[in-house]
Amino acid sequence: MISIYKYDRPGFDRAKTWSDRYRTMYASEKTFGDYEQQSFWPELKRLLQKDGAYLDVGCGIGGWVLFLNEFGYKTDGIDSNSGAIRAMSEYDPDLSLKIASTSAIPYKNEQFDGVLSIGSLEYSEGEVETSLREMYRVTKSGGFVCIEVPLANTLRRIFYIPLKKLEGMLKPGSQTPTFVYYLFGQDEFVQLVENAGFSVEVVLPHDLPDAKSHFGLYSNWLFLRGAKPYELNILGRLIKVICNGISPWIASTGIALIAKKG
């Protein structure tokens, strides 16, 4: 795991900023088609059963919870950010949501047929292994997990990560960095999931399906940004095409995997 830190401006409260943002963010801003286009959706859909019970760990504003429930898959959600849970509870009071940490999931052993964690585990500083063990605990025997995390891809290893380290060296000693998230190597993350007790069955590169957009290139490189969120400019689109033409793992934002509990 590679820790990514940021140097916030004086007085900036990252937790409060996200809580305030959650008050105005709603999962309905995405269409259901956005979820169906995710790289792992065909594999995930194959495992879902209408009589099953599912949990989204680190559900944020509840997009996957809302999407799965809409299509008849009973799905609960937990998130440590109270603002996110309040916002989603106000949006749809019928959803089953709890304020809880990924490292202390408030459900009994083997309660769920499947557990999701999409873009959330990377924020669990010092608790990734514990969180994976908790997912294993609440998953039924024969059940599955579907997890997506940011990838320490080739571009990030060659350019982005060294530049972040250089930034830290050049900052005054009085400035304290704030942990933001982890980046994971492909083999490393598979091993972490297997160490928790799961058997990994599917591993996929993960990114936005839209040819004009890209999570990683947009987030990591300001000069590649287009006019809209996560939209790339002409140079960014060219880089995406070239990298994906060689291998999707070169610039892929994330790694998605599905693993079974024996």
Tab-separated table of C-alpha atoms in Angstrom:
chain	number	residue	atom	x	y	z
A	1	MET	CA	0.000	0.000	0.000
A	2	ILE	CA	1.243	3.451	-0.867
A	3	SER	CA	-0.033	6.285	1.320
A	4	ILE	CA	-1.016	9.504	-0.441
A	5	TYR	CA	-0.895	12.701	1.583
A	6	LYS	CA	-2.005	16.252	0.869
A	7	TYR	CA	-0.995	19.549	2.400
A	8	ASP	CA	-4.198	21.408	3.175
A	9	ARG	CA	-4.276	25.171	3.355
A	10	PRO	CA	-4.362	26.668	6.890
A	11	GLY	CA	-7.809	26.436	8.445
A	12	PHE	CA	-9.080	23.860	5.949
A	13	ASP	CA	-11.217	21.174	7.611
A	14	ARG	CA	-11.355	18.201	5.262
A	15	ALA	CA	-13.937	16.255	7.305
A	16	LYS	CA	-16.276	19.253	7.577
A	17	THR	CA	-15.909	19.998	3.872
A	18	TRP	CA	-17.054	16.507	2.954
A	19	SER	CA	-19.919	16.594	5.469
A	20	ASP	CA	-21.135	19.874	3.977
A	21	ARG	CA	-20.796	18.478	0.471
A	22	TYR	CA	-22.818	15.393	1.343
A	23	ARG	CA	-25.768	17.595	2.308
A	24	THR	CA	-26.162	18.632	-1.311
A	25	MET	CA	-25.025	15.426	-3.056
A	26	TYR	CA	-27.553	12.786	-3.906
A	27	ALA	CA	-27.164	9.451	-5.624
A	28	SER	CA	-30.013	10.386	-7.968
A	29	GLU	CA	-27.600	12.695	-9.783
A	30	LYS	CA	-26.320	9.528	-11.465
A	31	THR	CA	-28.528	7.490	-13.746
A	32	PHE	CA	-28.828	3.760	-13.228
A	33	GLY	CA	-27.043	3.366	-16.560
A	34	ASP	CA	-23.913	4.790	-14.914
A	35	TYR	CA	-23.822	1.828	-12.530
A	36	GLU	CA	-24.612	-0.737	-15.206
A	37	GLN	CA	-21.622	0.480	-17.245
A	38	GLN	CA	-19.081	-0.225	-14.495
A	39	SER	CA	-16.489	-2.809	-15.544
A	40	PHE	CA	-17.387	-5.233	-12.764
A	41	TRP	CA	-21.197	-5.015	-13.128
A	42	PRO	CA	-21.642	-8.067	-15.419
A	43	GLU	CA	-19.712	-10.246	-12.947
A	44	LEU	CA	-21.516	-8.744	-9.950
A	45	LYS	CA	-24.964	-9.113	-11.534
A	46	ARG	CA	-24.267	-12.785	-12.191
A	47	LEU	CA	-23.923	-13.373	-8.432
A	48	LEU	CA	-26.883	-11.337	-7.198
A	49	GLN	CA	-30.072	-13.135	-6.159
A	50	LYS	CA	-33.450	-11.507	-5.523
A	51	ASP	CA	-33.824	-13.421	-2.245
A	52	GLY	CA	-30.311	-12.499	-1.080
A	53	ALA	CA	-29.126	-9.972	1.504
A	54	TYR	CA	-26.333	-7.552	0.636
A	55	LEU	CA	-24.255	-4.854	2.320
A	56	ASP	CA	-22.445	-1.842	0.889
A	57	VAL	CA	-19.491	-1.043	3.159
A	58	GLY	CA	-18.551	2.630	2.894
A	59	CYS	CA	-21.664	3.459	0.892
A	60	GLY	CA	-21.125	7.241	0.818
A	61	ILE	CA	-24.258	8.913	-0.546
A	62	GLY	CA	-25.716	5.491	-1.208
A	63	GLY	CA	-25.659	5.206	-4.974
A	64	TRP	CA	-25.131	1.457	-5.064
A	65	VAL	CA	-27.586	0.925	-2.205
A	66	LEU	CA	-30.284	2.830	-4.075
A	67	PHE	CA	-29.474	1.176	-7.408
A	68	LEU	CA	-29.521	-2.394	-6.090
A	69	ASN	CA	-32.667	-1.909	-4.015
A	70	GLU	CA	-34.432	-0.383	-7.009
A	71	PHE	CA	-33.822	-3.595	-8.936
A	72	GLY	CA	-35.001	-5.841	-6.127
A	73	TYR	CA	-31.742	-6.711	-4.357
A	74	LYS	CA	-32.132	-6.036	-0.617
A	75	THR	CA	-29.049	-3.981	0.241
A	76	ASP	CA	-28.063	-2.235	3.483
A	77	GLY	CA	-25.377	0.426	3.709
A	78	ILE	CA	-22.874	1.699	6.258
A	79	ASP	CA	-20.589	4.718	6.210
A	80	SER	CA	-18.546	6.472	8.877
A	81	ASN	CA	-19.590	9.919	7.618
A	82	SER	CA	-22.768	10.906	9.431
A	83	GLY	CA	-23.463	13.612	6.844
A	84	ALA	CA	-23.583	11.026	4.069
A	85	ILE	CA	-25.967	8.770	5.983
A	86	ARG	CA	-28.237	11.674	6.954
A	87	ALA	CA	-28.375	12.940	3.375
A	88	MET	CA	-29.315	9.541	1.994
A	89	SER	CA	-31.798	8.830	4.789
A	90	GLU	CA	-33.548	12.113	4.018
A	91	TYR	CA	-33.576	11.262	0.316
A	92	ASP	CA	-35.094	7.809	0.900
A	93	PRO	CA	-36.199	7.057	4.499
A	94	ASP	CA	-36.959	3.424	3.595
A	95	LEU	CA	-33.292	2.554	3.037
A	96	SER	CA	-31.491	0.583	5.759
A	97	LEU	CA	-28.420	2.678	6.587
A	98	LYS	CA	-26.091	2.891	9.587
A	99	ILE	CA	-23.267	5.167	10.691
A	100	ALA	CA	-20.355	2.785	11.202
A	101	SER	CA	-16.699	2.185	10.419
A	102	THR	CA	-15.524	-0.374	7.877
A	103	SER	CA	-13.342	-1.841	10.622
A	104	ALA	CA	-16.274	-2.471	12.991
A	105	ILE	CA	-19.256	-3.573	10.901
A	106	PRO	CA	-22.362	-3.619	13.170
A	107	TYR	CA	-23.882	-6.867	11.904
A	108	LYS	CA	-23.744	-10.464	13.091
A	109	ASN	CA	-21.514	-13.178	11.636
A	110	GLU	CA	-22.422	-14.554	8.195
A	111	GLN	CA	-25.426	-12.261	7.741
A	112	PHE	CA	-24.955	-11.295	4.075
A	113	ASP	CA	-24.836	-13.199	0.805
A	114	GLY	CA	-22.601	-10.512	-0.648
A	115	VAL	CA	-20.643	-7.461	0.475
A	116	LEU	CA	-19.680	-4.494	-1.701
A	117	SER	CA	-16.972	-1.926	-1.070
A	118	ILE	CA	-16.677	0.411	-4.041
A	119	GLY	CA	-14.156	3.225	-3.682
A	120	SER	CA	-14.122	3.292	0.116
A	121	LEU	CA	-11.563	0.860	1.569
A	122	GLU	CA	-8.670	3.102	0.502
A	123	TYR	CA	-9.677	5.706	3.106
A	124	SER	CA	-9.283	3.281	6.031
A	125	GLU	CA	-5.910	4.464	7.306
A	126	GLY	CA	-4.224	1.644	9.206
A	127	GLU	CA	-7.396	-0.471	9.077
A	128	VAL	CA	-7.421	-2.124	5.644
A	129	GLU	CA	-6.647	-5.627	6.923
A	130	THR	CA	-9.114	-5.274	9.808
A	131	SER	CA	-11.815	-4.050	7.432
A	132	LEU	CA	-11.278	-6.995	5.083
A	133	ARG	CA	-11.531	-9.416	8.007
A	134	GLU	CA	-14.785	-7.734	9.048
A	135	MET	CA	-16.171	-8.168	5.527
A	136	TYR	CA	-15.214	-11.830	5.711
A	137	ARG	CA	-16.929	-12.190	9.093
A	138	VAL	CA	-20.313	-10.830	7.951
A	139	THR	CA	-20.290	-12.724	4.623
A	140	LYS	CA	-22.085	-16.064	4.516
A	141	SER	CA	-20.199	-19.211	3.574
A	142	GLY	CA	-20.436	-19.408	-0.216
A	143	GLY	CA	-21.025	-15.668	-0.417
A	144	PHE	CA	-18.894	-13.058	-2.136
A	145	VAL	CA	-17.262	-9.659	-1.877
A	146	CYS	CA	-16.958	-7.132	-4.695
A	147	ILE	CA	-14.268	-4.547	-3.945
A	148	GLU	CA	-12.818	-1.641	-5.934
A	149	VAL	CA	-9.797	0.402	-4.825
A	150	PRO	CA	-7.352	2.845	-6.483
A	151	LEU	CA	-4.518	1.213	-8.390
A	152	ALA	CA	-0.833	2.119	-8.206
A	153	ASN	CA	-0.724	1.894	-11.996
A	154	THR	CA	2.302	2.387	-14.233
A	155	LEU	CA	1.766	6.118	-14.794
A	156	ARG	CA	1.308	6.753	-11.101
A	157	ARG	CA	4.419	4.774	-10.172
A	158	ILE	CA	6.601	6.541	-12.752
A	159	PHE	CA	5.310	10.101	-12.375
A	160	TYR	CA	2.620	10.822	-9.779
A	161	ILE	CA	4.009	9.020	-6.724
A	162	PRO	CA	7.595	10.367	-7.104
A	163	LEU	CA	6.194	13.892	-7.539
A	164	LYS	CA	4.111	13.547	-4.362
A	165	LYS	CA	7.232	12.433	-2.481
A	166	LEU	CA	9.164	15.403	-3.868
A	167	GLU	CA	6.365	17.717	-2.781
A	168	GLY	CA	6.689	16.398	0.763
A	169	MET	CA	10.441	16.983	0.764
A	170	LEU	CA	10.033	20.594	-0.370
A	171	LYS	CA	7.316	21.543	2.117
A	172	PRO	CA	8.347	23.388	5.300
A	173	GLY	CA	8.730	21.145	8.317
A	174	SER	CA	5.996	23.089	10.099
A	175	GLN	CA	3.366	21.866	7.634
A	176	THR	CA	1.722	18.591	8.606
A	177	PRO	CA	0.460	16.396	5.770
A	178	THR	CA	-3.017	14.866	5.895
A	179	PHE	CA	-3.555	11.247	4.907
A	180	VAL	CA	-5.975	11.063	1.971
A	181	TYR	CA	-6.005	7.480	0.669
A	182	TYR	CA	-4.000	4.391	-0.240
A	183	LEU	CA	-2.940	3.215	-3.689
A	184	PHE	CA	-2.671	-0.565	-4.118
A	185	GLY	CA	-0.561	-2.765	-6.355
A	186	GLN	CA	-2.538	-5.391	-8.260
A	187	ASP	CA	-0.819	-8.473	-6.808
A	188	GLU	CA	-0.583	-6.836	-3.397
A	189	PHE	CA	-4.319	-6.232	-3.151
A	190	VAL	CA	-5.199	-9.729	-4.308
A	191	GLN	CA	-2.935	-11.056	-1.540
A	192	LEU	CA	-4.574	-8.808	1.084
A	193	VAL	CA	-8.018	-10.109	0.163
A	194	GLU	CA	-6.842	-13.725	0.202
A	195	ASN	CA	-5.117	-13.186	3.561
A	196	ALA	CA	-8.535	-12.221	4.958
A	197	GLY	CA	-9.793	-15.683	3.974
A	198	PHE	CA	-11.398	-15.101	0.576
A	199	SER	CA	-10.609	-16.845	-2.701
A	200	VAL	CA	-10.217	-14.287	-5.498
A	201	GLU	CA	-12.042	-15.282	-8.691
A	202	VAL	CA	-12.144	-12.160	-10.888
A	203	VAL	CA	-9.691	-9.240	-11.210
A	204	LEU	CA	-10.462	-6.329	-13.544
A	205	PRO	CA	-9.077	-2.867	-14.335
A	206	HIS	CA	-11.658	-0.241	-13.433
A	207	ASP	CA	-12.371	3.178	-14.857
A	208	LEU	CA	-15.086	5.344	-16.364
A	209	PRO	CA	-16.528	3.718	-19.496
A	210	ASP	CA	-16.958	7.092	-21.215
A	211	ALA	CA	-14.155	7.597	-23.780
A	212	LYS	CA	-13.960	11.301	-22.897
A	213	SER	CA	-13.536	10.772	-19.156
A	214	HIS	CA	-11.098	9.203	-16.707
A	215	PHE	CA	-11.012	9.271	-12.899
A	216	GLY	CA	-7.251	8.966	-12.462
A	217	LEU	CA	-5.919	11.165	-15.264
A	218	TYR	CA	-8.403	13.887	-14.318
A	219	SER	CA	-7.690	13.729	-10.585
A	220	ASN	CA	-3.900	13.422	-10.754
A	221	TRP	CA	-3.063	15.809	-13.599
A	222	LEU	CA	-4.614	19.291	-13.715
A	223	PHE	CA	-3.329	19.974	-17.242
A	224	LEU	CA	-5.387	17.062	-18.612
A	225	ARG	CA	-8.740	18.319	-17.313
A	226	GLY	CA	-11.625	19.235	-19.578
A	227	ALA	CA	-14.612	21.478	-18.916
A	228	LYS	CA	-16.718	19.005	-16.919
A	229	PRO	CA	-15.931	16.873	-13.843
A	230	TYR	CA	-13.729	13.909	-14.822
A	231	GLU	CA	-13.840	14.932	-18.489
A	232	LEU	CA	-10.447	15.004	-20.235
A	233	ASN	CA	-9.176	17.574	-22.704
A	234	ILE	CA	-7.799	16.522	-26.097
A	235	LEU	CA	-4.349	15.691	-24.705
A	236	GLY	CA	-5.867	13.659	-21.877
A	237	ARG	CA	-8.028	11.656	-24.278
A	238	LEU	CA	-5.012	10.952	-26.473
A	239	ILE	CA	-3.014	9.682	-23.488
A	240	LYS	CA	-5.944	7.486	-22.441
A	241	VAL	CA	-6.240	5.962	-25.924
A	242	ILE	CA	-2.496	5.275	-26.173
A	243	CYS	CA	-2.245	3.740	-22.695
A	244	ASN	CA	-5.344	1.568	-23.090
A	245	GLY	CA	-4.110	0.477	-26.512
A	246	ILE	CA	-1.018	-0.987	-24.870
A	247	SER	CA	-2.652	-2.267	-21.676
A	248	PRO	CA	-5.616	-1.034	-19.590
A	249	TRP	CA	-3.481	-1.500	-16.471
A	250	ILE	CA	-1.069	1.303	-17.446
A	251	ALA	CA	-3.465	4.126	-16.599
A	252	SER	CA	-6.454	2.357	-15.044
A	253	THR	CA	-7.721	4.290	-12.044
A	254	GLY	CA	-8.682	1.259	-10.018
A	255	ILE	CA	-8.652	-2.477	-9.555
A	256	ALA	CA	-11.946	-4.307	-9.067
A	257	LEU	CA	-12.141	-7.859	-7.828
A	258	ILE	CA	-14.717	-10.421	-6.844
A	259	ALA	CA	-13.825	-13.051	-4.271
A	260	LYS	CA	-15.712	-15.916	-2.651
A	261	LYS	CA	-15.893	-17.130	0.930
A	262	GLY	CA	-15.536	-20.890	1.031
